[in-house]
Coordinates of C-alpha atoms and ligand atoms in Angstrom, one line a residue:
M269 CA -83.4 211.6 130.3
S270 CA -80.6 213.9 129.2
T271 CA -81.3 217.1 127.4
V272 CA -77.4 217.2 125.8
P273 CA -77.5 218.1 122.2
A274 CA -76.3 215.5 119.4
P275 CA -72.8 215.1 118.9
I276 CA -71.3 217.3 115.9
D277 CA -70.3 215.3 113.6
A278 CA -66.2 216.6 113.5
T279 CA -65.7 214.9 110.1
A280 CA -68.4 217.1 108.4
T281 CA -66.8 220.5 109.2
P282 CA -64.7 222.8 107.7
A283 CA -61.9 222.2 110.8
W284 CA -62.0 218.7 109.4
E285 CA -61.1 219.1 106.2
A286 CA -58.8 221.5 106.4
L287 CA -56.7 219.3 108.6
K288 CA -57.2 216.8 105.6
Q289 CA -55.8 218.8 103.1
H290 CA -53.3 219.7 105.6
H291 CA -51.8 216.0 106.4
A292 CA -51.8 216.1 102.5
Q293 CA -49.9 218.8 102.4
L294 CA -47.4 218.0 104.8
V295 CA -47.2 214.0 103.1
K296 CA -46.7 215.5 100.0
E297 CA -43.8 217.9 101.1
G298 CA -42.9 214.8 103.0
I299 CA -42.9 214.5 106.5
D300 CA -39.6 215.7 107.8
L301 CA -38.8 216.3 111.7
K302 CA -35.4 216.5 111.1
G303 CA -36.1 219.4 108.2
W304 CA -38.7 221.1 110.6
F305 CA -36.1 221.5 113.1
A306 CA -32.9 223.0 111.5
A307 CA -35.8 224.9 109.4
D308 CA -37.5 226.7 112.4
P309 CA -35.3 227.0 115.7
D310 CA -37.7 228.0 117.6
R311 CA -39.5 224.9 117.2
V312 CA -38.9 223.1 120.9
K313 CA -39.8 226.7 122.2
K314 CA -42.6 226.4 120.5
L315 CA -44.3 223.5 121.1
S316 CA -42.9 223.0 125.2
F317 CA -45.5 223.8 127.2
E318 CA -45.6 224.1 130.9
A319 CA -48.6 222.5 133.1
G320 CA -48.7 222.4 136.8
D321 CA -45.3 221.2 138.1
L322 CA -44.8 219.3 134.5
H323 CA -43.2 220.3 131.5
F324 CA -44.2 219.0 128.1
D325 CA -42.1 219.0 125.1
L326 CA -44.5 217.5 121.5
S327 CA -41.7 219.8 119.1
K328 CA -40.8 215.7 117.9
N329 CA -44.5 215.2 117.5
L330 CA -45.7 215.1 113.6
I331 CA -47.0 218.5 113.9
T332 CA -46.2 222.3 112.7
D333 CA -47.2 225.8 113.7
E334 CA -49.9 225.5 111.5
T335 CA -51.5 222.0 112.8
V336 CA -51.8 223.1 116.1
K337 CA -53.9 225.8 115.2
L338 CA -56.1 223.8 112.7
L339 CA -56.3 221.4 115.4
A340 CA -57.4 224.3 117.9
D341 CA -59.7 225.2 115.3
L342 CA -61.3 221.3 115.6
G343 CA -61.5 221.6 119.2
R344 CA -63.4 224.8 118.7
A345 CA -66.0 223.2 115.9
V346 CA -67.0 220.3 117.9
N347 CA -67.6 222.8 121.0
L348 CA -65.2 221.6 122.9
E349 CA -64.5 223.7 125.7
Q350 CA -68.0 224.1 125.9
R351 CA -69.1 220.4 126.9
R352 CA -65.8 221.2 128.9
D353 CA -67.0 223.7 130.6
D354 CA -70.8 221.3 131.1
M355 CA -69.1 218.5 132.7
Y356 CA -67.1 220.4 135.2
A357 CA -70.5 221.7 136.1
G358 CA -72.1 218.8 136.6
V359 CA -75.1 218.2 133.1
H360 CA -75.9 214.9 132.4
I361 CA -73.0 214.6 129.7
N362 CA -73.2 210.6 130.2
T363 CA -76.1 210.6 128.0
T364 CA -76.7 206.4 128.3
E365 CA -76.8 206.3 131.8
D366 CA -78.3 210.1 131.9
R367 CA -75.6 210.7 134.8
A368 CA -73.6 213.9 135.3
V369 CA -69.3 213.0 135.5
L370 CA -68.4 214.9 138.0
H371 CA -64.9 213.3 138.8
T372 CA -63.3 216.9 138.9
A373 CA -65.8 217.9 141.7
L374 CA -64.1 215.3 143.6
R375 CA -60.3 217.6 143.9
R376 CA -62.1 221.0 144.2
P377 CA -61.2 222.6 147.3
K378 CA -63.2 223.3 150.2
D379 CA -63.8 226.3 150.0
E380 CA -65.5 225.8 147.1
I381 CA -68.3 224.2 148.6
G382 CA -71.6 225.1 147.2
S383 CA -70.5 225.3 143.7
I384 CA -71.9 222.5 141.9
I385 CA -74.9 221.4 143.0
V386 CA -76.4 218.2 140.8
D387 CA -79.6 217.1 141.5
G388 CA -80.2 219.0 144.3
Q389 CA -76.6 218.3 146.2
D390 CA -74.0 219.6 147.2
A391 CA -71.0 217.5 145.4
V392 CA -68.4 219.6 146.9
K393 CA -69.8 219.2 150.0
D394 CA -70.5 215.5 150.1
V395 CA -67.2 215.1 148.7
H396 CA -65.4 216.9 151.5
E397 CA -67.4 214.9 154.1
V398 CA -66.7 211.9 153.0
L399 CA -62.9 212.8 153.0
D400 CA -63.2 213.7 156.4
R401 CA -64.3 210.4 157.8
M402 CA -62.1 208.8 155.3
Y403 CA -59.1 210.8 156.8
A404 CA -60.6 210.1 160.7
F405 CA -60.7 206.7 159.8
A406 CA -56.7 206.7 158.3
E407 CA -55.2 208.1 161.5
K408 CA -57.0 205.8 163.6
V409 CA -55.5 202.6 161.5
R410 CA -51.9 204.5 161.2
S411 CA -51.9 205.8 164.9
G412 CA -52.4 201.7 166.2
E413 CA -55.7 203.2 167.6
W414 CA -57.8 201.1 165.7
K415 CA -57.2 197.5 166.8
G416 CA -58.2 194.0 165.2
V417 CA -60.6 191.6 167.6
S418 CA -57.6 190.8 169.5
G419 CA -56.1 193.9 170.1
K420 CA -53.5 193.7 167.6
R421 CA -52.7 197.1 166.1
I422 CA -53.1 196.3 161.9
E423 CA -49.9 196.2 159.7
H424 CA -51.7 194.8 156.3
L425 CA -54.2 195.4 154.3
V426 CA -56.4 193.4 151.6
S427 CA -58.2 195.8 149.6
I428 CA -60.6 193.3 147.2
G429 CA -62.2 195.1 144.0
I430 CA -61.4 194.8 140.4
G431 CA -61.0 197.6 137.1
G432 CA -61.7 200.9 138.6
S433 CA -62.0 199.9 141.8
D434 CA -58.3 198.7 141.3
L435 CA -56.7 199.9 139.1
G436 CA -56.4 202.6 140.3
P437 CA -55.6 201.9 143.5
V438 CA -52.7 199.3 142.5
M439 CA -51.1 201.7 140.1
V440 CA -51.2 204.8 142.5
Y441 CA -50.0 202.6 145.7
E442 CA -47.0 200.8 143.3
A443 CA -46.1 204.4 142.2
L444 CA -45.9 206.3 145.8
K445 CA -43.8 203.4 147.5
P446 CA -41.0 205.8 148.5
Y447 CA -44.4 207.5 150.9
A448 CA -45.7 204.6 152.5
D449 CA -44.6 205.9 156.7
A450 CA -46.7 204.0 158.5
G451 CA -45.8 200.5 158.5
I452 CA -48.9 199.1 156.7
D453 CA -48.8 197.1 153.2
C454 CA -51.6 196.5 150.8
R455 CA -52.2 193.7 149.2
Y456 CA -54.6 193.9 146.1
I457 CA -57.5 191.0 145.3
S458 CA -59.0 191.5 141.8
N459 CA -59.2 188.3 139.8
I460 CA -61.7 185.5 140.4
D461 CA -59.1 183.5 139.6
P462 CA -58.6 181.4 143.2
N463 CA -54.9 181.6 142.6
D464 CA -55.1 185.6 143.0
Q465 CA -56.5 185.4 146.0
A466 CA -54.9 182.2 147.9
E467 CA -51.3 183.6 146.8
K468 CA -52.1 187.3 148.4
L469 CA -53.5 185.7 151.4
K470 CA -50.0 183.5 151.6
G471 CA -48.4 184.6 155.3
L472 CA -50.9 187.5 156.2
D473 CA -51.8 187.4 160.0
P474 CA -55.3 187.9 160.2
E475 CA -55.2 189.3 163.4
T476 CA -53.4 192.3 161.9
T477 CA -54.9 192.2 158.6
L478 CA -58.2 194.9 157.5
V479 CA -59.7 193.7 154.9
I480 CA -61.2 196.8 152.7
I481 CA -63.9 195.7 149.8
V482 CA -64.2 198.3 147.2
S483 CA -67.4 198.6 144.3
K484 CA -69.2 200.8 143.0
T485 CA -72.3 198.7 142.7
F486 CA -71.2 196.3 145.2
T487 CA -72.7 193.5 143.0
T488 CA -69.4 192.9 141.1
L489 CA -69.3 189.1 140.3
E490 CA -66.0 188.7 141.4
T491 CA -65.7 191.2 144.2
L492 CA -69.0 189.5 145.9
T493 CA -67.5 186.0 145.6
N494 CA -64.1 187.1 146.4
A495 CA -65.1 189.3 149.7
R496 CA -67.3 186.0 151.0
E497 CA -64.1 184.0 150.3
V498 CA -62.0 186.4 152.5
K499 CA -64.8 186.6 155.0
A500 CA -64.7 182.4 155.6
W501 CA -61.1 182.9 155.5
M502 CA -60.6 185.5 158.2
L503 CA -63.5 184.2 160.3
N504 CA -61.9 181.2 160.3
A505 CA -58.4 181.9 160.5
L506 CA -59.4 184.5 163.6
K507 CA -60.7 181.4 165.1
E508 CA -58.0 179.1 165.1
A509 CA -55.8 181.6 166.6
G510 CA -58.3 181.6 169.1
A511 CA -58.8 185.0 168.8
I512 CA -62.9 184.6 168.7
D513 CA -64.9 181.3 169.2
G514 CA -67.1 181.7 166.3
S515 CA -70.6 182.6 167.8
D516 CA -72.3 184.7 166.1
E517 CA -71.5 187.6 168.2
Q518 CA -67.7 187.2 168.0
N519 CA -68.1 186.7 164.1
A520 CA -70.2 189.8 164.4
E521 CA -67.3 191.7 166.0
A522 CA -64.7 190.2 163.9
I523 CA -66.0 191.9 161.1
K524 CA -66.6 194.6 162.1
K525 CA -63.2 195.3 163.7
H526 CA -61.8 193.6 160.6
F527 CA -63.7 194.5 157.2
V528 CA -64.6 198.3 156.1
A529 CA -66.6 199.0 152.1
V530 CA -66.5 201.6 149.5
S531 CA -68.9 201.6 147.5
T532 CA -72.0 203.8 146.1
A533 CA -75.1 201.0 147.0
L534 CA -74.6 201.6 150.9
D535 CA -77.4 199.4 151.8
L536 CA -76.0 196.4 149.8
V537 CA -73.0 197.0 152.2
A538 CA -75.1 196.6 155.1
D539 CA -76.5 193.4 153.7
F540 CA -73.4 192.1 153.6
G541 CA -72.6 192.4 157.4
I542 CA -71.1 195.8 157.2
D543 CA -71.2 198.6 159.9
P544 CA -72.6 201.0 158.3
E545 CA -70.0 203.2 159.9
N546 CA -67.4 201.2 158.4
A547 CA -68.8 202.5 154.8
F548 CA -67.6 205.0 153.1
G549 CA -69.8 205.9 150.2
F550 CA -69.1 207.7 146.7
W551 CA -71.8 208.9 143.6
S552 CA -73.2 208.0 140.4
W553 CA -71.5 210.7 138.5
V554 CA -68.3 208.9 139.8
G555 CA -67.2 206.7 136.9
G556 CA -65.5 203.5 138.2
R557 CA -62.3 204.0 136.1
Y558 CA -61.9 207.9 137.3
S559 CA -62.8 207.1 140.8
V560 CA -59.3 206.9 142.2
D561 CA -59.6 210.1 143.7
S562 CA -62.4 209.2 145.5
A563 CA -63.1 207.2 148.1
V564 CA -62.2 204.1 146.3
G565 CA -58.4 205.4 146.9
L566 CA -59.0 204.9 150.9
S567 CA -56.5 202.2 150.9
L568 CA -54.2 204.9 149.6
I569 CA -55.1 207.2 152.2
V570 CA -54.4 204.4 155.1
V571 CA -51.0 203.3 153.7
Y572 CA -49.6 207.3 152.7
G573 CA -51.6 209.5 154.9
P574 CA -54.3 212.1 154.6
E575 CA -51.6 214.8 154.1
R576 CA -50.1 213.1 150.7
F577 CA -53.7 212.0 150.0
Q578 CA -54.8 216.2 149.4
Q579 CA -51.3 216.9 147.8
F580 CA -52.4 213.9 145.2
L581 CA -56.0 215.8 145.0
A582 CA -54.0 218.8 144.4
G583 CA -52.5 217.9 141.6
F584 CA -55.4 216.7 139.6
H585 CA -57.0 220.1 140.9
A586 CA -54.0 221.8 139.1
I587 CA -54.4 220.3 135.6
D588 CA -58.4 220.4 135.8
E589 CA -57.8 224.4 136.4
Y590 CA -54.9 224.5 133.2
F591 CA -57.7 222.6 131.3
Q592 CA -60.2 224.5 131.7
K593 CA -58.3 228.0 131.9
T594 CA -55.8 227.8 129.0
P595 CA -57.0 229.0 125.6
L596 CA -56.9 225.6 123.2
E597 CA -53.9 226.4 121.1
E598 CA -51.6 226.7 124.3
N599 CA -53.6 224.6 126.5
V600 CA -51.3 220.9 126.3
V601 CA -54.0 218.8 127.9
A602 CA -56.3 219.6 125.0
L603 CA -53.7 219.5 122.4
M604 CA -52.4 215.8 123.1
G605 CA -55.7 214.5 123.2
L606 CA -56.2 217.1 119.4
M607 CA -52.7 215.2 118.4
N608 CA -54.1 211.9 119.5
V609 CA -57.3 212.3 117.2
W610 CA -54.7 213.9 114.2
Y611 CA -52.7 210.5 114.3
V612 CA -55.9 208.0 114.4
N613 CA -58.0 210.0 111.5
F614 CA -55.8 211.5 109.6
F615 CA -52.6 209.2 109.7
G616 CA -54.2 205.8 109.9
M617 CA -52.6 204.9 113.7
K618 CA -53.9 202.3 115.2
S619 CA -52.3 202.2 118.9
H620 CA -50.3 204.6 121.2
A621 CA -47.6 203.9 123.5
V622 CA -47.1 205.0 127.0
L623 CA -43.4 204.4 128.5
P624 CA -42.9 206.1 132.0
Y625 CA -38.6 206.0 133.0
T626 CA -39.5 205.2 136.3
Q627 CA -39.8 201.7 137.7
Y628 CA -43.0 202.8 140.1
L629 CA -45.2 203.8 137.4
H630 CA -45.3 199.9 136.7
R631 CA -48.6 199.9 135.9
F632 CA -49.7 203.2 134.9
P633 CA -50.3 202.0 131.3
A634 CA -52.2 199.1 132.9
Y635 CA -54.5 201.6 134.6
L636 CA -54.7 203.3 131.2
Q637 CA -55.8 200.6 129.0
Q638 CA -59.2 201.2 131.2
L639 CA -59.7 204.6 131.3
T640 CA -58.8 205.1 127.8
M641 CA -60.0 202.1 125.8
E642 CA -63.1 201.5 128.4
S643 CA -64.3 205.6 127.5
N644 CA -63.3 205.3 123.5
G645 CA -63.5 201.8 122.7
K646 CA -67.3 202.8 121.1
S647 CA -68.7 202.4 117.8
V648 CA -71.9 204.5 118.4
R649 CA -72.2 208.1 119.2
W650 CA -73.8 209.6 122.8
D651 CA -77.1 210.6 120.5
G652 CA -77.2 206.3 119.5
T653 CA -76.4 207.0 116.1
P654 CA -72.9 205.4 115.0
V655 CA -69.1 207.1 114.5
T656 CA -68.8 208.7 111.5
S657 CA -64.6 208.3 112.0
G658 CA -62.3 205.4 113.9
T659 CA -62.1 205.6 117.7
G660 CA -61.0 204.5 120.3
E661 CA -56.7 203.5 120.2
V662 CA -54.7 200.9 121.8
F663 CA -53.3 202.2 124.9
W664 CA -50.3 199.8 126.0
G665 CA -46.9 200.2 127.2
E666 CA -44.3 199.0 129.8
P667 CA -41.7 200.9 132.1
G668 CA -38.4 201.8 129.8
T669 CA -36.1 200.6 130.1
N670 CA -37.5 197.4 130.0
G671 CA -39.6 197.8 126.7
Q672 CA -36.2 198.9 125.0
H673 CA -35.0 195.2 125.4
A674 CA -38.6 194.0 124.9
F675 CA -40.9 195.6 121.9
Y676 CA -39.4 198.7 120.8
Q677 CA -37.7 197.0 118.0
L678 CA -41.4 197.5 116.3
I679 CA -41.8 201.2 117.2
H680 CA -38.5 202.1 115.8
Q681 CA -38.6 200.0 112.9
G682 CA -42.1 198.6 112.3
T683 CA -44.4 199.0 109.5
E684 CA -46.6 200.4 111.8
V685 CA -45.5 204.1 113.5
I686 CA -47.0 204.2 117.5
P687 CA -46.9 207.4 118.6
A688 CA -45.5 207.1 121.9
D689 CA -45.7 209.5 125.4
F690 CA -42.4 209.4 127.5
I691 CA -42.3 210.2 131.2
A692 CA -39.6 210.8 133.6
F693 CA -38.6 212.9 136.3
A694 CA -35.5 214.8 137.3
N695 CA -35.2 213.1 140.6
T696 CA -35.4 209.5 142.0
A697 CA -36.3 208.2 145.4
N698 CA -33.3 206.2 145.2
P699 CA -30.1 207.6 144.2
A700 CA -27.5 205.4 143.1
K701 CA -24.0 204.9 142.1
D702 CA -22.0 202.6 139.8
G703 CA -18.5 203.7 140.1
D704 CA -18.4 207.2 140.0
Q705 CA -21.6 207.1 137.3
D706 CA -25.2 208.3 138.4
V707 CA -27.3 205.0 137.3
H708 CA -30.3 207.6 137.7
E709 CA -28.8 209.8 134.7
L710 CA -27.9 206.5 132.8
F711 CA -31.4 205.4 132.9
L712 CA -32.5 209.3 132.0
G713 CA -29.8 209.0 128.8
N714 CA -31.1 206.1 127.8
F715 CA -35.4 208.4 128.1
L716 CA -33.5 210.7 125.7
A717 CA -31.6 208.5 123.6
Q718 CA -34.8 207.0 122.7
T719 CA -37.0 210.1 121.7
K720 CA -34.2 211.1 119.6
A721 CA -33.6 208.1 117.7
L722 CA -37.6 208.1 117.4
A723 CA -37.8 211.2 115.7
F724 CA -34.4 211.6 113.3
G725 CA -33.3 208.0 112.9
K726 CA -30.4 207.2 111.1
T727 CA -29.8 207.8 107.5
A728 CA -28.1 204.7 105.2
D729 CA -25.3 206.9 104.2
E730 CA -24.8 207.3 108.4
V731 CA -24.8 203.3 108.4
R732 CA -22.3 202.8 105.8
A733 CA -19.6 205.4 107.2
E734 CA -19.3 203.5 110.1
G735 CA -18.3 200.2 107.9
T736 CA -21.3 198.4 107.8
P737 CA -21.5 195.7 105.0
E738 CA -23.7 196.8 102.0
Q739 CA -26.0 193.5 102.4
I740 CA -27.0 194.9 106.0
V741 CA -27.0 198.5 105.8
P742 CA -30.8 198.2 104.7
A743 CA -31.3 196.4 108.1
R744 CA -29.7 198.7 110.1
V745 CA -31.4 202.2 109.0
F746 CA -34.0 204.4 110.8
T747 CA -36.4 206.1 109.3
G748 CA -36.7 208.4 112.3
N749 CA -40.1 210.4 112.0
R750 CA -42.0 208.6 114.9
P751 CA -43.5 211.1 116.9
T752 CA -43.3 211.2 121.2
T753 CA -44.2 213.1 123.4
S754 CA -41.7 213.8 126.3
I755 CA -43.4 214.8 129.9
F756 CA -40.6 216.0 132.2
G757 CA -41.6 216.4 136.2
D758 CA -39.2 217.1 138.9
T759 CA -40.0 214.1 141.3
L760 CA -42.9 211.6 141.1
T761 CA -44.8 213.1 144.2
P762 CA -48.4 212.3 145.5
F763 CA -48.6 216.0 143.5
A764 CA -47.2 214.9 140.4
L765 CA -49.3 211.6 140.1
G766 CA -52.4 213.4 140.5
E767 CA -51.2 215.4 137.7
L768 CA -50.8 212.4 135.2
I769 CA -54.0 210.9 136.0
A770 CA -55.9 214.1 135.2
L771 CA -53.7 214.5 131.8
Y772 CA -54.8 211.4 130.9
E773 CA -58.7 211.9 132.1
H774 CA -59.6 214.8 130.3
I775 CA -57.1 213.9 126.9
T776 CA -59.7 210.9 127.1
F777 CA -62.4 213.6 127.4
V778 CA -61.1 215.3 124.7
E779 CA -60.8 212.6 121.7
G780 CA -64.5 211.5 122.8
T781 CA -65.2 214.8 122.2
V782 CA -64.1 215.0 118.8
W783 CA -65.6 211.5 118.3
G784 CA -69.0 212.2 119.8
I785 CA -68.9 209.2 121.5
D786 CA -70.4 208.8 125.1
S787 CA -66.9 207.8 126.9
Y788 CA -68.1 207.3 130.9
D789 CA -70.8 204.2 129.2
Q790 CA -69.5 200.7 129.1
W791 CA -72.5 198.8 127.5
G792 CA -69.3 196.5 125.9
V793 CA -68.5 195.1 129.0
E794 CA -72.3 193.5 129.6
L795 CA -72.5 190.6 127.1
G796 CA -69.8 188.5 128.4
K797 CA -70.6 189.2 131.8
Q798 CA -74.9 188.3 130.8
L799 CA -72.8 185.1 129.0
A800 CA -71.0 183.9 131.5
K801 CA -73.9 183.4 134.0
Q802 CA -75.3 181.3 131.5
I803 CA -72.6 179.1 130.1
T804 CA -71.2 178.2 133.8
P805 CA -73.7 176.1 134.6
A806 CA -72.9 173.8 131.7
F807 CA -70.1 172.5 133.0
H808 CA -72.4 170.4 135.0
D809 CA -75.9 170.3 133.5
D810 CA -76.1 168.8 130.2
E811 CA -79.4 170.6 129.3
A812 CA -77.7 174.1 129.6
L813 CA -74.9 172.2 127.9
A814 CA -77.1 171.2 124.9
T815 CA -78.4 175.5 124.3
Q816 CA -74.2 176.3 124.1
D817 CA -72.8 176.9 120.2
A818 CA -70.5 174.3 119.2
S819 CA -67.0 175.4 120.2
T820 CA -68.6 176.1 123.2
K821 CA -69.7 172.9 123.6
G822 CA -65.9 171.3 122.6
L823 CA -64.3 173.3 125.1
I824 CA -66.7 172.6 127.8
D825 CA -66.1 168.4 126.5
F826 CA -62.7 169.0 126.5
Y827 CA -63.1 170.5 130.2
R828 CA -65.1 168.2 131.4
K829 CA -62.4 165.4 130.5
H830 CA -59.8 167.2 132.0
R831 CA -61.1 168.4 135.0
K832 CA -59.6 166.4 138.0
Ligands
F6P490 O1 -65.6 195.7 133.8 C1 -66.8 197.0 133.9 C2 -66.3 197.5 135.0 O2 -68.0 198.3 135.9 C3 -65.8 198.7 135.5 O3 -66.5 200.2 134.4 C4 -65.8 199.0 136.8 O4 -64.5 199.7 136.9 C5 -65.5 197.3 137.4 O5 -66.2 196.7 136.2 C6 -65.4 197.5 138.8 O6 -67.4 197.9 138.9 P1 -67.8 197.7 140.2 O7 -66.8 198.9 141.7 O8 -68.9 198.1 140.1 O9 -67.7 196.5 141.5

């Protein structure tokens, strides 16, 4: 069993009490971003940070110098720095699964081989062995040396996986599209809904397609079902195309040329019929939602190349180092996590929006939903005792400007206050002009306008001064004081993307540490999986139906009447 000490109850610390009083004082005086900006000409300077090559402006948050100090005190009160160092060193901080949590080892450079020995294993050495194998494999596919069973080069990947074995790769694949340079694309199949697979396989030439099965456990129902179906599709389609004769021997050869796998369970991969030479491993100390920079990112290495993947890993590592080496008061990564605690536990805010102002990050909020909510959506602490405060806010979002025309109304004027992270880049892969207007500037103007409107609002007098009829003045008032963080980068490079992912990994860690929860297990997904196994037979089997609750029975009756 893990020997991690019981969590410190943050709510019982003097730091928590100080934050409570500080919050009450701010509310009493009136939260007033406009006033705070006017009173302190250095506010932006004091609340701006550089981490890696990203710039952070925290000034439009509901914080003062004092808040920053008190949040850092809270971090110290729960031994945040010690726990961070324990995580980096391979201590089994995932207590309920008795595992190390070492995603930071996935991006350590080769010269750090020997620095982390976990359970008798040199983690960084193992990481680089697999990376080197993946890079060699990817080069073969990219150069055309790797051929399908009929001698054609690979032009398409199909990656099968779900949750952490899908969301990260899809998000990065979408984000880095301008860097695709080998004429290879990838389609990702995740849902067990047969429609997902049917649509993704449409129009694919099996002779030029390579399938990557990605599953940490290699037991996940959705992934294994999809993998078996795609195997059948591939063998059938190759036979129909005359590429193989359907004999066991030729089928095995086709699987060798068209299927590879990524998993921690290499024995199960072999059972599936995949050549161990075409299997890439990772380790139990990599959580699924923390795995995009492990072998789980194989599709990305093939599409974008080893060099880009190395830059991606370097971006993660830059933030890992920053997070470890920067004092808490100046550590924007830690402060963003602590500030989320401030909003959830002291203001009672229940959700957090992430709004990328780059279309390439359109899957980033979905990726963050698993990262943050599967990690911190919990009610017990790492020693099994109940939590002592609220945990796990809802993360959500869509890229701007689309979100502006959908849900920003609620962010600007709703009764819920929703802290939001805006992410933007100074350069775009596709510069465009509309007449004389630089369209990227038009886009960025929106990012700045939204954060300004949220922070400073518009008073009734300002609305009246525009000649607005008195009756509709209230509807046109913006309260302001709606908190935002602006994250600004130069360009959405592989490096910057690695930085962004590591940033949110560590924000999640900081929040989990304050709440005393094990952010690295996910028992909450198990009950539904078990029940699905019990319920599925009831569609046809009356005995199984009889054991169900009345609502489930009613729904199955509906199904039986309507399924054609
Ligand atoms: O939904 C639960 C979960 O275990 C996730 O944590 C994980 O990312 C996903 O299923 C997929 O698991 P695997 O990679 O083992 O197929």
